[in-house]
Amino acid sequence: MACCRPGGLDVNDSLADVKALVFDVFGTLVDWRGGVAREAELALAPLGLQADWAELADDWRAQYQPAMEEVRSGRLPYARLDALHRRNLDLVLQQRGWAAQVDDATRQSLNRAWHRLDAWPDVVPALARLRRRFLLAPCSNGHIALMVALARRNGMVWDAVCGAELARDYKPQAVVYQAAAAAFDLPPAQLLMVAAHSSDLAAARAAGLRTAFIPRPDESGPGRGEQRASCAVDASADSLLALAAQLGC
């Protein structure tokens, strides 16, 4: 069965009580691969270093989950994502034999590439529509300063900033999603987690949230992103604008 929100559009019954939408950010809202590749070339090419810059971005991103697992497992205390990204950058430069050529100042600047990523084209207009009816927040592994930088760069307007720093842990730990619900003083079932990654949505669903899948097929390179959810979700749409329409916004 379906219910009808103001505006005449049907939504699934499971979404009828949703009050807030929370979003994965890297890949779902912003193009990490293109942005990191651009910033790596700007920082490293003047040093005489040459590479497939998108491949370097992939190598850096490949260290993302292993670094967070060190925190999730308790082997490392919680640290902001900037600290983990810097650790991962140092490792990637060492693997490429570039450690001696890239000084600390260059590394510090390049590490902030993750603060200077560009949103996918549908993001800002969709968020503006969704915010007319729902509370909105990122629920990212990125920390608050990083989320604020991306929001200001791209014109994304949030009602709060949720995620890893608030929970002092990293997704897919249930506490990250549940802390977002608590921040809005809502039960988890009244939050809709929006992401381009099935693993994120499966964890959010297990934590009690509603879930919506948005494909970003070029996130990891042309045609290498998820095309459809591989887990059960409450909604799926071709873009954030299409999701806004499904939700009557």
Tab-separated table of C-alpha atoms in Angstrom:
chain	number	residue	atom	x	y	z
A	1	MET	CA	0.000	0.000	0.000
A	2	ALA	CA	1.047	3.597	-0.418
A	3	CYS	CA	0.236	6.891	1.187
A	4	CYS	CA	0.105	10.265	-0.430
A	5	ARG	CA	2.097	13.249	0.756
A	6	PRO	CA	0.953	16.794	-0.012
A	7	GLY	CA	1.640	17.374	-3.667
A	8	GLY	CA	-0.113	14.208	-4.761
A	9	LEU	CA	2.855	11.841	-5.055
A	10	ASP	CA	2.671	8.348	-3.623
A	11	VAL	CA	5.342	7.057	-1.277
A	12	ASN	CA	5.728	3.683	0.314
A	13	ASP	CA	3.981	3.239	3.669
A	14	SER	CA	7.344	2.632	5.329
A	15	LEU	CA	8.322	6.236	4.551
A	16	ALA	CA	5.095	7.891	5.676
A	17	ASP	CA	6.495	8.841	9.099
A	18	VAL	CA	9.957	9.928	7.952
A	19	LYS	CA	10.912	13.300	9.418
A	20	ALA	CA	14.579	13.586	8.522
A	21	LEU	CA	16.902	12.502	5.730
A	22	VAL	CA	20.555	11.731	6.412
A	23	PHE	CA	23.089	11.267	3.648
A	24	ASP	CA	26.270	9.450	2.909
A	25	VAL	CA	28.607	12.051	1.430
A	26	PHE	CA	31.691	10.622	-0.328
A	27	GLY	CA	30.426	9.188	-3.599
A	28	THR	CA	26.752	9.835	-2.886
A	29	LEU	CA	26.871	13.628	-2.749
A	30	VAL	CA	30.380	14.514	-3.896
A	31	ASP	CA	32.763	13.207	-6.547
A	32	TRP	CA	35.737	12.088	-4.474
A	33	ARG	CA	37.630	10.455	-7.351
A	34	GLY	CA	37.556	13.391	-9.735
A	35	GLY	CA	38.316	15.900	-6.988
A	36	VAL	CA	41.206	14.008	-5.451
A	37	ALA	CA	42.731	13.322	-8.877
A	38	ARG	CA	42.541	17.034	-9.734
A	39	GLU	CA	44.093	18.098	-6.443
A	40	ALA	CA	46.844	15.465	-6.636
A	41	GLU	CA	47.918	16.699	-10.039
A	42	LEU	CA	47.924	20.321	-8.876
A	43	ALA	CA	50.065	19.456	-5.854
A	44	LEU	CA	52.439	16.859	-7.252
A	45	ALA	CA	52.971	17.578	-10.952
A	46	PRO	CA	54.929	20.795	-10.179
A	47	LEU	CA	57.379	18.578	-8.257
A	48	GLY	CA	58.112	16.694	-11.479
A	49	LEU	CA	56.027	13.683	-10.463
A	50	GLN	CA	53.842	12.021	-13.070
A	51	ALA	CA	51.038	9.519	-12.626
A	52	ASP	CA	47.587	8.456	-13.676
A	53	TRP	CA	46.064	10.824	-11.136
A	54	ALA	CA	42.738	8.995	-11.002
A	55	GLU	CA	44.651	5.817	-10.209
A	56	LEU	CA	46.406	7.621	-7.377
A	57	ALA	CA	43.004	8.702	-6.062
A	58	ASP	CA	41.898	5.069	-6.210
A	59	ASP	CA	44.994	3.962	-4.306
A	60	TRP	CA	44.380	6.553	-1.619
A	61	ARG	CA	40.714	5.600	-1.338
A	62	ALA	CA	41.660	1.908	-1.120
A	63	GLN	CA	43.243	2.642	2.265
A	64	TYR	CA	39.999	4.206	3.587
A	65	GLN	CA	38.216	1.158	4.954
A	66	PRO	CA	41.352	-0.524	6.375
A	67	ALA	CA	42.226	2.648	8.306
A	68	MET	CA	38.719	2.972	9.743
A	69	GLU	CA	38.720	-0.702	10.673
A	70	GLU	CA	41.662	0.025	12.956
A	71	VAL	CA	39.327	2.365	14.868
A	72	ARG	CA	36.225	0.162	14.657
A	73	SER	CA	38.192	-2.799	16.006
A	74	GLY	CA	39.565	-0.799	18.935
A	75	ARG	CA	43.170	-1.149	17.783
A	76	LEU	CA	43.320	2.646	17.439
A	77	PRO	CA	41.401	5.289	19.403
A	78	TYR	CA	38.916	7.389	17.461
A	79	ALA	CA	40.636	9.929	15.216
A	80	ARG	CA	39.098	12.358	12.753
A	81	LEU	CA	39.108	11.353	9.114
A	82	ASP	CA	41.716	14.024	8.285
A	83	ALA	CA	44.183	12.135	10.479
A	84	LEU	CA	43.375	8.809	8.828
A	85	HIS	CA	43.554	10.347	5.348
A	86	ARG	CA	46.994	11.778	6.166
A	87	ARG	CA	48.202	8.407	7.382
A	88	ASN	CA	46.879	6.835	4.177
A	89	LEU	CA	48.458	9.515	1.976
A	90	ASP	CA	51.849	8.929	3.562
A	91	LEU	CA	51.485	5.219	2.856
A	92	VAL	CA	50.526	5.777	-0.792
A	93	LEU	CA	53.456	8.147	-1.355
A	94	GLN	CA	55.814	5.634	0.217
A	95	GLN	CA	54.459	2.830	-1.966
A	96	ARG	CA	55.141	4.949	-5.055
A	97	GLY	CA	58.665	5.810	-3.953
A	98	TRP	CA	57.781	9.494	-3.593
A	99	ALA	CA	58.295	9.936	0.146
A	100	ALA	CA	61.479	11.971	-0.199
A	101	GLN	CA	60.083	14.251	-2.915
A	102	VAL	CA	56.909	15.409	-1.151
A	103	ASP	CA	57.472	17.628	1.878
A	104	ASP	CA	55.171	18.017	4.869
A	105	ALA	CA	53.604	21.288	3.714
A	106	THR	CA	52.641	19.745	0.371
A	107	ARG	CA	51.214	16.711	2.136
A	108	GLN	CA	49.175	18.887	4.489
A	109	SER	CA	47.718	20.853	1.583
A	110	LEU	CA	47.012	17.753	-0.496
A	111	ASN	CA	45.378	16.041	2.465
A	112	ARG	CA	42.757	18.787	2.454
A	113	ALA	CA	41.757	17.787	-1.085
A	114	TRP	CA	38.907	15.940	0.625
A	115	HIS	CA	37.618	19.337	1.821
A	116	ARG	CA	37.532	20.664	-1.765
A	117	LEU	CA	35.416	18.066	-3.577
A	118	ASP	CA	32.609	19.024	-5.949
A	119	ALA	CA	29.001	17.912	-5.566
A	120	TRP	CA	27.257	15.923	-8.290
A	121	PRO	CA	25.010	18.237	-10.358
A	122	ASP	CA	21.689	17.050	-8.891
A	123	VAL	CA	22.683	17.472	-5.253
A	124	VAL	CA	22.178	21.146	-4.429
A	125	PRO	CA	18.799	21.596	-6.178
A	126	ALA	CA	17.528	18.312	-4.706
A	127	LEU	CA	18.562	19.242	-1.173
A	128	ALA	CA	16.807	22.589	-1.520
A	129	ARG	CA	13.597	20.799	-2.475
A	130	LEU	CA	13.896	18.144	0.220
A	131	ARG	CA	14.591	20.692	2.949
A	132	ARG	CA	11.163	22.268	2.435
A	133	ARG	CA	9.658	19.213	4.114
A	134	PHE	CA	12.388	17.297	5.913
A	135	LEU	CA	15.227	17.886	8.316
A	136	LEU	CA	18.530	17.199	6.533
A	137	ALA	CA	22.004	16.227	7.691
A	138	PRO	CA	25.058	14.383	6.435
A	139	CYS	CA	25.738	11.061	8.143
A	140	SER	CA	29.289	10.617	6.969
A	141	ASN	CA	32.550	9.159	8.127
A	142	GLY	CA	33.900	12.653	7.561
A	143	HIS	CA	34.154	14.862	10.628
A	144	ILE	CA	32.280	18.094	11.238
A	145	ALA	CA	34.917	20.517	9.903
A	146	LEU	CA	35.195	18.470	6.707
A	147	MET	CA	31.410	18.406	6.242
A	148	VAL	CA	31.200	22.158	6.818
A	149	ALA	CA	33.931	22.788	4.245
A	150	LEU	CA	32.138	20.690	1.629
A	151	ALA	CA	28.820	22.350	2.420
A	152	ARG	CA	30.231	25.854	2.048
A	153	ARG	CA	32.102	24.972	-1.142
A	154	ASN	CA	29.008	23.542	-2.811
A	155	GLY	CA	26.144	25.507	-1.261
A	156	MET	CA	24.674	22.542	0.616
A	157	VAL	CA	22.431	23.665	3.489
A	158	TRP	CA	22.099	21.384	6.509
A	159	ASP	CA	19.972	21.435	9.644
A	160	ALA	CA	22.684	19.532	11.551
A	161	VAL	CA	25.926	17.655	10.937
A	162	CYS	CA	25.833	14.028	12.073
A	163	GLY	CA	28.129	11.097	11.533
A	164	ALA	CA	31.366	9.627	12.806
A	165	GLU	CA	32.610	12.491	14.948
A	166	LEU	CA	29.313	12.714	16.822
A	167	ALA	CA	29.329	8.950	17.431
A	168	ARG	CA	33.113	8.663	17.964
A	169	ASP	CA	33.117	5.652	15.669
A	170	TYR	CA	32.873	4.856	11.968
A	171	LYS	CA	30.151	3.437	9.761
A	172	PRO	CA	28.909	0.773	9.443
A	173	GLN	CA	28.802	0.660	13.263
A	174	ALA	CA	25.173	0.977	14.362
A	175	VAL	CA	26.013	3.741	16.816
A	176	VAL	CA	26.768	6.150	13.955
A	177	TYR	CA	23.249	5.873	12.524
A	178	GLN	CA	21.592	5.779	15.932
A	179	ALA	CA	23.490	8.882	17.051
A	180	ALA	CA	22.031	10.732	14.064
A	181	ALA	CA	18.527	9.781	15.153
A	182	ALA	CA	19.271	10.844	18.720
A	183	ALA	CA	20.652	14.181	17.508
A	184	PHE	CA	17.299	14.927	15.883
A	185	ASP	CA	15.426	13.538	18.919
A	186	LEU	CA	13.698	11.055	16.627
A	187	PRO	CA	13.338	7.272	16.661
A	188	PRO	CA	15.566	5.627	14.020
A	189	ALA	CA	12.533	4.614	11.919
A	190	GLN	CA	11.789	8.293	11.284
A	191	LEU	CA	15.149	8.792	9.563
A	192	LEU	CA	15.771	7.918	5.924
A	193	MET	CA	19.399	7.113	5.142
A	194	VAL	CA	20.281	8.000	1.542
A	195	ALA	CA	23.377	6.451	-0.026
A	196	ALA	CA	24.920	5.073	-3.196
A	197	HIS	CA	26.418	2.110	-1.341
A	198	SER	CA	24.463	-1.008	-0.438
A	199	SER	CA	26.734	-1.832	2.503
A	200	ASP	CA	25.957	1.541	4.088
A	201	LEU	CA	22.230	1.073	3.570
A	202	ALA	CA	22.215	-2.475	4.905
A	203	ALA	CA	23.914	-1.286	8.094
A	204	ALA	CA	21.540	1.662	8.448
A	205	ARG	CA	18.560	-0.646	8.007
A	206	ALA	CA	19.916	-3.025	10.642
A	207	ALA	CA	20.204	-0.012	12.978
A	208	GLY	CA	16.504	0.736	12.462
A	209	LEU	CA	16.584	3.474	9.816
A	210	ARG	CA	14.609	3.584	6.571
A	211	THR	CA	16.818	3.496	3.475
A	212	ALA	CA	16.965	4.920	-0.047
A	213	PHE	CA	19.417	4.030	-2.810
A	214	ILE	CA	20.735	6.556	-5.343
A	215	PRO	CA	23.059	5.170	-8.036
A	216	ARG	CA	26.343	6.909	-8.787
A	217	PRO	CA	27.524	4.663	-11.616
A	218	ASP	CA	30.720	6.640	-12.277
A	219	GLU	CA	31.784	7.101	-8.651
A	220	SER	CA	34.810	4.809	-8.881
A	221	GLY	CA	35.446	5.411	-12.580
A	222	PRO	CA	33.215	5.098	-15.649
A	223	GLY	CA	30.620	2.407	-15.002
A	224	ARG	CA	32.362	1.152	-11.852
A	225	GLY	CA	29.866	2.417	-9.281
A	226	GLU	CA	26.818	0.537	-8.024
A	227	GLN	CA	23.959	0.580	-10.517
A	228	ARG	CA	21.320	-0.809	-8.143
A	229	ALA	CA	21.014	-1.774	-4.518
A	230	SER	CA	22.072	-5.288	-3.605
A	231	CYS	CA	20.135	-5.176	-0.330
A	232	ALA	CA	16.549	-4.461	0.641
A	233	VAL	CA	15.714	-0.741	0.593
A	234	ASP	CA	12.580	1.316	1.140
A	235	ALA	CA	13.100	3.493	-1.927
A	236	SER	CA	15.286	3.711	-4.994
A	237	ALA	CA	15.561	6.531	-7.507
A	238	ASP	CA	17.768	7.408	-10.463
A	239	SER	CA	18.876	10.696	-8.875
A	240	LEU	CA	18.354	12.809	-5.796
A	241	LEU	CA	15.921	14.948	-7.772
A	242	ALA	CA	13.907	11.833	-8.603
A	243	LEU	CA	13.931	10.862	-4.925
A	244	ALA	CA	12.660	14.323	-4.014
A	245	ALA	CA	9.801	13.822	-6.451
A	246	GLN	CA	9.014	10.400	-4.958
A	247	LEU	CA	8.808	12.053	-1.538
A	248	GLY	CA	6.454	14.744	-2.791
A	249	CYS	CA	8.996	17.566	-2.745
